[in-house]
XYZ file of C-alpha atoms in Angstrom:
677
model
C -24.870 256.409 26.675
C -24.590 258.995 29.436
C -22.259 261.772 28.577
C -19.257 262.167 30.751
C -20.043 265.493 32.321
C -23.400 264.379 33.484
C -22.124 261.138 34.964
C -19.449 263.262 36.657
C -22.193 265.538 38.092
C -24.136 262.577 39.210
C -21.102 260.899 40.926
C -20.179 264.272 42.594
C -23.781 264.543 43.889
C -23.404 261.032 45.322
C -20.114 261.775 46.939
C -21.442 264.964 48.543
C -24.339 263.063 49.888
C -22.213 260.323 51.192
C -19.915 262.930 52.810
C -22.783 263.177 55.133
C -22.004 259.324 54.510
C 18.310 218.123 32.748
C 21.748 219.066 33.065
C 21.955 222.793 33.133
C 24.854 224.863 31.990
C 27.396 226.216 34.683
C 25.185 229.271 35.304
C 21.530 229.412 34.630
C 20.126 232.668 32.981
C 17.116 233.917 34.781
C 13.943 233.427 32.717
C 12.667 236.388 30.846
C 9.750 237.813 32.662
C 7.431 238.866 30.829
C -19.756 249.329 52.544
C -23.111 249.094 51.524
C -24.468 252.501 50.218
C -26.424 254.361 52.898
C -30.038 255.497 52.306
C -29.958 258.843 50.400
C -32.172 261.895 50.756
C -35.008 261.331 48.335
C -34.860 264.617 46.402
C -31.049 264.318 45.971
C -31.341 260.777 44.549
C -34.258 261.614 42.314
C -32.191 264.510 40.885
C -29.304 262.108 40.324
C -31.565 259.738 38.458
C -32.991 262.525 36.458
C -29.536 263.688 35.365
C -28.699 260.246 34.147
C -31.979 259.818 32.236
C -32.228 263.182 30.650
C -28.988 262.634 28.761
C -29.472 258.947 28.000
C -29.261 259.498 24.287
C -25.712 260.821 24.550
C -22.617 258.698 23.887
C -20.128 258.105 26.704
C -16.457 258.431 25.775
C -14.488 255.366 26.259
C -11.032 254.287 25.599
C -7.715 252.988 26.650
C -6.730 250.371 29.140
C -3.673 250.303 31.359
C -1.270 247.459 30.846
C -1.609 244.587 33.275
C 1.178 244.597 35.692
C 3.302 241.663 34.657
C 4.219 239.031 37.162
C 7.925 238.771 37.979
C 10.030 236.220 39.684
C 10.305 232.672 38.557
C 9.569 229.270 39.982
C 10.150 226.025 38.349
C 7.232 223.770 38.211
C 5.673 220.965 40.251
C 7.324 217.573 40.547
C 3.819 216.126 40.754
C 3.070 215.917 37.100
C 3.941 212.337 36.265
C 1.199 212.095 33.631
C 2.195 215.480 32.144
C 5.829 214.300 32.120
C 5.000 211.213 30.140
C 2.839 213.012 27.640
C 5.672 215.625 26.943
C 8.581 213.154 26.283
C 9.935 213.620 29.745
C 9.597 217.418 29.800
C 9.424 219.095 33.213
C 5.949 220.186 34.312
C 5.752 223.919 35.210
C 6.639 226.927 33.359
C 6.084 230.536 33.768
C 4.394 232.907 31.518
C 6.117 235.091 29.015
C 4.347 238.337 28.331
C 2.050 238.131 25.335
C 3.350 239.561 22.075
C 2.321 243.241 21.961
C 1.412 242.773 18.290
C -1.170 240.104 19.245
C -4.602 241.412 19.920
C -5.729 240.754 23.600
C -8.620 238.599 24.153
C -11.946 240.112 25.327
C -11.612 238.330 28.686
C -8.154 239.903 29.228
C -9.526 243.266 28.302
C -12.217 242.953 30.923
C -9.852 241.708 33.557
C -7.466 244.503 32.982
C -10.137 247.161 33.118
C -11.514 245.775 36.399
C -7.928 245.754 37.773
C -7.553 249.377 36.773
C -10.863 250.170 38.456
C -9.648 248.513 41.692
C -6.399 250.416 41.538
C -8.236 253.735 41.350
C -10.676 252.479 43.997
C -7.924 251.653 46.471
C -6.202 255.013 45.841
C -9.390 256.783 46.728
C -9.879 254.442 49.765
C -6.436 255.732 50.838
C -7.482 259.309 50.429
C -10.538 258.609 52.563
C -8.454 256.968 55.207
C -6.209 260.038 55.352
C -9.295 262.227 55.778
C -10.508 260.065 58.664
C -7.076 260.220 60.308
C -7.080 263.991 59.967
C -10.538 264.273 61.511
C -9.549 262.027 64.379
C -6.438 264.026 65.130
C -8.467 267.291 64.926
C -11.097 265.926 67.296
C -8.390 264.866 69.772
C -6.826 268.343 69.604
C -10.179 269.891 70.192
C -10.847 267.644 73.176
C -7.419 268.495 74.653
C -8.115 272.183 74.099
C -11.469 271.889 75.948
C -9.848 270.127 78.925
C -7.109 272.796 79.122
C -9.627 275.664 79.056
C -12.047 274.558 81.745
C -10.644 277.165 84.226
C -11.971 279.976 82.081
C -15.649 280.615 81.364
C -14.813 282.269 78.103
C -12.555 279.328 77.149
C -15.378 276.933 78.175
C -17.745 278.739 75.761
C -15.085 278.537 73.066
C -14.687 274.835 73.715
C -18.334 274.117 73.266
C -18.307 275.850 69.912
C -15.276 273.811 68.947
C -17.122 270.652 69.966
C -20.089 271.646 67.913
C -17.888 272.213 64.866
C -16.212 268.904 65.366
C -19.441 267.117 65.442
C -20.467 268.564 62.094
C -20.949 266.133 59.154
C -17.572 267.189 57.500
C -15.728 266.305 60.784
C -17.316 262.890 61.445
C -14.970 260.075 60.648
C -17.773 257.685 59.751
C -19.385 259.733 57.024
C -17.279 258.325 54.155
C -17.404 259.410 50.536
C -17.803 256.893 47.793
C -14.399 255.645 46.565
C -15.931 253.423 43.929
C -17.776 256.416 42.263
C -14.665 258.477 42.505
C -12.700 255.715 40.738
C -15.349 255.654 38.003
C -14.959 259.339 37.534
C -11.395 258.939 37.201
C -11.741 256.283 34.467
C -14.131 258.459 32.724
C -11.770 261.420 32.794
C -8.933 259.308 31.574
C -11.127 257.625 28.844
C -10.410 254.209 30.435
C -13.895 252.838 30.234
C -13.731 249.584 28.173
C -16.610 250.102 25.672
C -17.880 253.518 24.620
C -21.089 252.241 22.898
C -23.966 250.019 23.954
C -24.764 246.747 22.318
C -27.646 244.355 22.184
C -26.999 240.812 23.544
C -24.038 239.388 25.308
C -20.805 241.348 25.995
C -17.567 239.806 24.785
C -15.408 238.769 27.702
C -18.239 238.539 30.225
C -19.637 235.082 30.531
C -22.814 233.907 32.395
C -21.995 233.677 35.973
C -19.538 236.599 36.000
C -19.608 238.496 39.258
C -19.410 242.276 39.780
C -18.584 243.655 43.241
C -20.310 246.893 42.533
C -22.568 248.648 39.950
C -19.487 250.930 39.211
C -17.652 247.848 37.885
C -20.421 247.203 35.362
C -20.034 250.820 34.124
C -16.234 250.382 33.902
C -16.426 247.561 31.509
C -19.413 248.915 29.490
C -21.704 246.154 30.784
C -24.434 248.434 32.254
C -24.060 252.202 31.844
C -25.972 253.158 35.019
C -24.514 252.797 38.430
C -27.905 253.539 39.950
C -30.697 252.930 37.393
C -31.997 249.358 37.085
C -32.711 249.664 33.349
C -29.950 250.466 30.708
C -31.261 251.328 27.284
C -30.221 252.660 23.949
C -31.546 256.126 22.982
C -32.279 257.737 19.614
C -28.559 258.223 18.894
C -28.407 254.507 18.023
C -31.135 254.743 15.357
C -28.440 255.097 12.653
C -25.928 252.536 11.412
C -25.971 248.965 12.782
C -29.359 249.271 14.693
C -31.124 251.404 12.093
C -34.048 248.864 11.700
C -34.977 249.181 15.338
C -37.381 251.439 17.157
C -35.892 253.350 20.060
C -35.436 253.569 23.009
C -34.507 249.826 23.387
C -33.443 248.186 26.655
C -30.176 246.211 26.744
C -29.811 245.231 30.385
C -31.632 245.237 33.691
C -30.540 244.803 37.194
C -32.792 242.739 39.657
C -31.789 243.679 43.210
C -34.885 243.376 45.259
C -35.530 247.106 45.427
C -39.088 247.123 44.108
C -41.892 245.608 46.165
C -43.747 244.355 43.112
C -40.903 242.310 41.608
C -41.360 238.537 41.388
C -38.309 236.583 40.582
C -38.651 232.863 39.735
C -35.152 232.410 38.216
C -36.060 231.363 34.657
C -39.211 233.446 34.692
C -39.210 236.986 35.994
C -41.865 239.673 36.567
C -39.940 242.887 36.735
C -41.230 246.259 37.814
C -40.453 249.209 35.721
C -38.627 252.344 36.881
C -39.986 255.477 38.464
C -42.269 256.413 41.351
C -40.080 254.558 43.727
C -39.157 255.625 47.266
C -35.472 255.632 46.966
C -34.731 256.037 50.659
C -34.701 252.186 51.272
C -38.125 250.945 52.178
C -39.100 249.791 48.618
C -42.371 251.648 48.519
C -43.958 253.207 45.413
C -45.061 256.800 46.117
C -46.384 257.823 42.701
C -47.507 256.344 39.328
C -44.969 255.236 36.849
C -44.830 256.694 33.326
C -44.352 254.891 30.038
C -41.026 256.652 29.073
C -37.312 256.175 29.060
C -36.503 252.685 30.558
C -40.159 251.614 30.729
C -40.668 252.501 27.130
C -37.452 250.721 26.167
C -38.594 247.389 27.743
C -41.983 247.768 25.951
C -40.122 248.139 22.620
C -38.196 244.987 23.452
C -41.453 243.002 23.633
C -42.597 244.237 20.267
C -39.189 243.727 18.553
C -38.181 240.463 20.262
C -34.938 241.867 21.676
C -33.147 239.935 24.239
C -31.776 241.778 27.382
C -28.959 241.011 29.828
C -30.193 240.222 33.354
C -28.021 240.794 36.430
C -29.110 239.895 39.911
C -27.896 241.567 43.035
C -27.566 239.649 46.343
C -26.461 240.648 49.838
C -22.786 240.097 50.187
C -20.641 241.114 53.193
C -17.469 240.725 51.077
C -18.537 243.519 48.645
C -17.695 246.994 49.630
C -21.090 248.139 48.436
C -22.850 245.451 50.374
C -24.121 243.457 47.258
C -22.612 241.061 44.692
C -24.054 241.252 41.198
C -24.084 238.087 39.023
C -24.721 237.966 35.237
C -27.406 235.399 34.707
C -27.624 235.567 30.923
C -30.079 236.747 28.266
C -33.815 237.021 28.748
C -36.685 237.661 26.391
C -39.192 240.297 27.356
C -42.370 238.398 26.477
C -45.057 240.611 27.860
C -45.846 243.971 29.556
C -48.857 245.533 31.238
C -49.855 248.177 33.669
C -51.487 247.541 37.028
C -52.075 249.016 40.412
C -49.113 248.004 42.661
C -49.060 246.956 46.252
C -48.897 250.624 47.358
C -51.929 251.566 45.181
C -49.874 253.328 42.347
C -49.745 252.412 38.706
C -46.669 250.315 37.869
C -45.583 248.745 34.633
C -44.858 244.973 34.793
C -42.643 243.076 32.450
C -42.453 239.272 32.129
C -39.123 238.006 31.074
C -38.078 234.350 30.208
C -34.589 233.101 30.083
C -33.453 232.213 26.598
C -32.634 228.578 25.854
C -29.199 227.164 25.256
C -27.320 229.096 28.068
C -25.245 227.851 30.969
C -27.245 226.773 34.094
C -28.244 229.520 36.490
C -26.035 230.080 39.502
C -28.464 232.402 41.363
C -32.119 232.601 42.180
C -34.287 234.910 44.278
C -33.575 232.951 47.486
C -29.841 232.482 47.608
C -26.517 232.951 45.968
C -24.650 229.754 45.180
C -21.012 229.736 43.985
C -19.815 226.359 44.803
C -20.329 224.697 48.092
C -17.837 225.739 50.703
C -17.601 222.992 53.400
C -18.646 223.952 56.854
C -16.643 221.147 58.577
C -14.186 218.401 57.956
C -16.878 215.875 57.714
C -18.322 217.663 54.633
C -15.035 217.671 52.737
C -15.172 215.181 49.735
C -11.969 213.215 49.029
C -10.151 214.376 52.269
C -6.718 212.870 52.287
C -5.123 215.161 54.910
C -6.742 217.259 57.545
C -3.932 219.847 57.750
C -0.863 219.713 55.561
C 0.859 222.288 57.833
C 0.669 219.862 60.778
C -0.817 222.548 63.048
C 1.809 225.290 62.142
C -0.744 227.631 60.559
C -3.494 229.238 62.627
C -6.163 227.850 60.226
C -5.751 224.165 59.079
C -5.032 223.553 55.456
C -6.788 220.345 54.254
C -5.825 218.352 51.158
C -8.419 216.676 48.909
C -8.035 214.077 46.134
C -10.846 212.961 43.909
C -8.513 212.174 40.990
C -6.150 209.340 42.011
C -7.359 205.736 42.815
C -6.548 205.099 45.513
C -6.239 208.814 46.633
C -2.947 209.898 47.929
C -1.950 212.998 50.072
C 0.869 215.347 49.171
C 4.184 213.894 50.194
C 7.919 214.323 49.733
C 8.191 217.718 51.579
C 8.267 219.175 55.173
C 5.867 222.065 55.777
C 7.463 225.138 57.170
C 5.742 228.592 57.646
C 8.941 230.704 57.949
C 11.947 231.031 55.691
C 14.985 228.802 56.215
C 18.436 230.260 55.588
C 21.285 228.253 53.970
C 24.471 228.326 55.966
C 26.422 230.257 53.429
C 23.711 232.995 53.175
C 23.841 235.960 55.481
C 21.017 238.393 55.728
C 21.918 242.086 56.175
C 21.324 243.567 59.706
C 22.193 247.189 59.050
C 18.752 248.497 58.069
C 17.401 251.186 60.472
C 13.814 251.423 61.381
C 11.291 254.237 61.732
C 10.575 256.092 64.980
C 6.822 255.716 64.804
C 4.930 254.599 67.863
C 2.045 252.032 67.899
C 1.201 252.324 64.227
C 2.654 254.515 61.421
C 0.279 257.334 60.753
C 2.111 259.992 58.715
C 3.928 258.997 55.503
C 5.909 262.136 55.557
C 7.531 261.364 58.929
C 7.786 257.433 58.691
C 11.194 256.568 57.515
C 10.145 253.281 55.966
C 7.219 254.728 54.167
C 9.281 257.437 52.634
C 11.311 254.750 50.825
C 8.098 253.895 49.064
C 7.723 257.342 47.561
C 4.910 259.662 48.513
C 2.625 257.443 50.542
C 1.922 254.080 52.234
C 1.709 251.246 49.681
C -1.120 249.756 51.500
C -4.685 250.747 52.625
C -6.173 249.492 55.902
C -9.423 248.315 54.413
C -10.120 244.556 54.581
C -7.120 243.904 56.793
C -4.674 245.621 54.469
C -4.534 245.793 50.602
C -1.722 246.810 48.203
C -2.847 249.614 45.929
C -0.735 248.598 42.972
C 2.160 246.303 42.097
C 5.558 248.030 42.513
C 9.138 247.324 41.826
C 9.533 246.682 45.522
C 7.613 247.473 48.675
C 9.416 248.705 51.836
C 7.691 247.622 55.025
C 8.414 248.317 58.694
C 10.706 245.815 60.282
C 12.147 244.526 63.606
C 13.948 247.864 64.350
C 10.842 250.033 63.887
C 8.946 251.568 66.787
C 5.533 250.547 65.405
C 3.704 247.417 66.365
C 2.182 244.386 64.428
C -0.974 246.357 63.764
C 0.820 248.924 61.569
C -0.575 249.161 58.013
C 2.959 249.101 56.664
C 3.401 245.455 57.932
C 0.493 244.146 55.871
C 2.355 241.087 54.244
C 3.901 239.948 57.672
C 0.728 238.661 59.251
C 0.707 235.190 57.951
C -2.261 233.293 56.225
C -5.574 234.792 56.971
C -7.779 232.833 54.515
C -9.067 229.259 54.546
C -7.101 227.365 51.899
C -7.412 223.948 50.427
C -4.818 221.978 48.436
C -6.569 219.737 45.899
C -5.500 217.285 43.194
C -6.178 218.181 39.566
C -6.191 215.816 36.586
C -3.565 217.520 34.553
C -1.617 219.955 36.796
C -0.861 217.907 39.890
C -1.695 219.656 43.127
C -3.389 223.084 43.258
C -4.652 225.588 45.752
C -8.044 227.346 46.179
C -9.449 229.488 49.042
C -12.859 228.924 50.769
C -13.014 232.696 51.411
C -13.460 235.629 49.122
C -10.100 237.438 48.585
C -10.224 241.129 47.574
C -7.800 242.477 45.031
C -4.574 243.717 46.491
C -4.780 241.463 49.500
C -1.759 239.458 50.510
C -2.287 235.751 49.900
C 0.884 233.984 51.000
C 4.712 234.269 50.966
C 6.826 231.912 48.842
C 8.591 229.985 51.611
C 11.511 227.557 51.343
C 15.204 227.500 51.855
C 17.045 230.769 50.888
C 20.005 229.600 48.821
C 22.730 231.121 46.525
C 21.671 230.364 42.989
C 24.985 228.747 42.135
C 24.255 226.115 44.821
C 21.227 224.752 43.042
C 22.453 224.944 39.422
C 23.316 221.189 39.436
C 20.345 220.143 41.445
C 18.308 217.520 39.636
C 14.543 216.839 39.801
C 13.874 219.856 41.968
C 11.147 221.863 40.398
C 10.419 224.306 43.110
C 13.126 226.841 42.668
C 11.993 230.514 42.677
C 14.710 232.967 41.444
C 14.780 236.245 43.350
C 15.260 238.294 40.235
C 13.672 241.530 41.383
C 16.858 243.421 40.683
C 16.764 242.255 37.064
C 13.115 243.527 36.743
C 13.885 246.845 38.267
C 16.687 247.391 35.814
C 14.413 246.365 32.967
C 16.916 243.616 31.823
C 15.858 241.036 29.123
C 12.957 243.352 27.922
C 11.050 242.998 31.163
C 8.075 245.185 31.728
C 8.544 247.977 34.269
C 6.317 248.529 37.287
C 5.601 251.532 39.412
C 8.953 252.899 40.444
C 7.751 255.226 43.205
C 10.515 254.016 45.552
C 13.690 255.667 46.873
C 16.107 253.801 44.657
C 19.301 255.100 46.246
C 18.392 253.154 49.480
C 18.681 249.926 47.507
C 22.392 249.175 47.496
C 22.021 246.387 45.114
C 21.113 248.660 42.261
C 24.769 249.833 42.082
C 25.535 246.475 40.562
C 26.628 246.381 36.845
C 23.776 246.332 34.350
C 25.042 243.025 32.926
C 24.128 241.258 36.110
C 21.405 239.120 34.379
C 21.469 236.124 36.736
C 19.922 236.333 40.200
C 22.398 235.767 43.069
C 19.812 234.095 45.202
C 16.732 231.873 45.011
C 14.158 230.125 47.198
C 14.219 226.312 47.194
C 10.935 224.883 48.230
C 11.688 221.319 46.960
C 12.085 219.674 50.331
C 10.805 222.390 52.593
C 8.029 224.950 51.918
C 4.654 226.231 52.579
C 1.349 226.323 50.681
C 2.727 228.552 48.004
C 4.702 225.598 46.485
C 1.445 224.073 45.331
C 0.099 227.149 43.500
C -0.014 226.562 39.722
C 0.797 228.619 36.713
C -1.838 230.396 34.586
C -1.422 232.469 31.452
C -4.226 234.689 32.898
C -3.458 234.439 36.616
C -5.414 235.897 39.631
C -2.340 236.502 41.640
C 0.855 238.555 41.151
C 4.307 238.438 42.599
C 5.570 241.292 44.705
C 9.047 241.814 46.172
C 8.995 243.037 49.781
C 11.754 244.363 51.981
C 11.182 244.559 55.757
C 14.066 243.351 57.960
C 16.764 244.673 55.559
C 17.063 246.594 52.222
C 18.960 244.245 49.977
C 16.825 243.703 46.896
C 18.767 240.478 45.968
C 17.381 238.928 49.186
C 13.798 240.360 49.039
C 10.844 238.370 50.292
C 8.485 237.061 47.606
C 4.847 237.673 48.251
C 1.791 236.659 46.278
C -0.992 239.184 46.207
C -4.494 238.914 44.750
C -4.604 240.692 41.250
C -8.398 240.411 41.129
C -11.421 239.975 43.356
C -11.181 236.263 43.839
C -14.484 234.438 44.636
C -14.422 231.295 46.912
C -13.369 228.020 45.312
C -11.576 229.652 42.386
C -8.074 228.190 41.824
C -5.304 230.521 42.767
C -2.631 230.939 40.152
C 0.223 233.240 39.065
C 2.330 233.532 35.999
C 5.577 231.605 36.404
C 7.329 233.777 33.838
C 9.282 231.234 31.876
C 10.480 232.415 28.359
C 9.809 229.965 25.652
C 12.749 227.710 24.817
C 14.517 228.747 28.072
C 14.707 225.174 29.652
C 17.348 222.735 28.457
C 17.383 218.923 29.013
C 20.339 216.782 30.089
C 21.261 216.441 26.470
C 21.506 220.244 26.035
C 18.436 220.387 23.768
C 15.532 222.763 24.350
C 12.682 221.151 26.251
C 9.039 222.075 25.698
C 6.093 221.797 28.058
C 2.469 222.193 27.103
C 0.342 224.447 29.266
C -2.948 223.180 30.703
C -3.995 226.219 32.609
C -7.310 226.476 30.688
C -7.246 230.201 30.321
C -8.983 231.734 27.390
C -5.807 233.320 26.220
C -3.589 230.291 27.035
C -0.109 230.620 25.230
C -0.275 226.666 24.960
C 3.215 226.314 26.180
C 4.779 226.812 29.630
C 8.388 226.891 28.182
């Protein structure tokens, strides 16, 4: 693998180039919570490729993973699981996930997911740094323009102003010439030894199934799937000639990326003619400018032919959702059956490799013409099993259809009234004493914004993609009604309502569920858990209401019941609730979405969820009455079911007879805990 120092050098070079670029007890205890790259200067890119190739025989250091931020907050389950109820001796459907036992080895899928989440966290951090740089450049340019206007009365000042203008127009001062946060994130992971796998392997990679989608080449490097963020051929060098692979001749290819960059490629899905590496005009026009040589990756593919070694094939497709402009899909293992040299379209010698897809694998989801990941309807007439055109009744800006292909006859969701804003019980009073910031228009400086200072050192969000949370926190302080900024402020990201196209659909085992027709980037707000804000004591005796969400953020912040801690980069003294005794283990308030609620009430539990729960404070600073937001924990492709971990501890639910109730989990996750509670 490429040694760390050389990858670092390569990434730095890229960055520099881009710089130019039941009857409950009296009190219920809360559950235990467990941009598309721009064309580069040819010589610089070639030097970068050379750096990677010259040290291919080295081993990259890999290592630790950060813990997944555990979901907190609890919601009782759907009432819609009649079949599940019967199969579980009357047990309630629902449940929330308890954190996995630290002594239990994590599954490969979980390791991959956690590594990608860590990559996205680093990525968003560097996006934030880039946004700061852009704001500074804008401020400097405005100051320069003001200086020019003020100095027009003097010829000398005018000359100075021209020099200032020239300086402001230099590459370093241009807002649009952004550096690569994805490559910086990869550098950070290399420095911290957070790359998932430190050695290469032949064949499939545990935890990455056929059809897995990567949103950048850097993600492939982060999980040890493909060690090059630029080269199309990944191969083992001579350092692998001992030990497990001692019987092979090296170099030996392990993976290739087909992304349409070579004019001589021919992709017929199951049968591929792949052009070797080298001699390519890397400035973006796909042209060959010199002969290829049978070395490094080219030699590695030739050796695969002679030794019948299968290689992993990834295809890249244009994708507006991806920050690098492409989406990469793993299409399985291919056998390199033939190679030859010929004159290419541009008249230079190229090496060709014919690859055929190995039998017995899942069906392809991509081909050379289009990317298909399910079929998102384009109109209501295309929706199969439509039972309701809009469950919100026109309250949401975008209709939320409901579909049912399970029941016969199909039925629509009933028994509740849709509401897009929180309802407050009569005996609950929201605080009104929170002061706002004095910012105007939009908050720009975290060191002067009073609300942002409560979050620690910086804004919790980045502006990219309409606002994304960098990482899960104990609590996020947002600007509120008494602030001077407007609705476009980045520190109001969770207050903008639904922005994705959602669908509520019926499942065979889990009742109703939710999916998005749009791609949702990690850290993006999905929805708020809406219902009636009540005192917990008022719902203790409620029966057959399985949509209660305890606001137990205070308990999580205190680490009660062994709960995992989150980032605590907040101004804790501002949270008056934290002065309560440490034995306060029962939340004072909850959100009841049984009779009134929004789309969040239909989102199911998963032991390996793609959403996480985040407490948010905006109109006041009482943590016991925090808003409950659901954010994307991963990059979520269209039509994937949205889920979060309900957080129930096992054996925490009692039936009317006082006995422990049990509920089986049907989330289908690879690491499913088998029980909801």
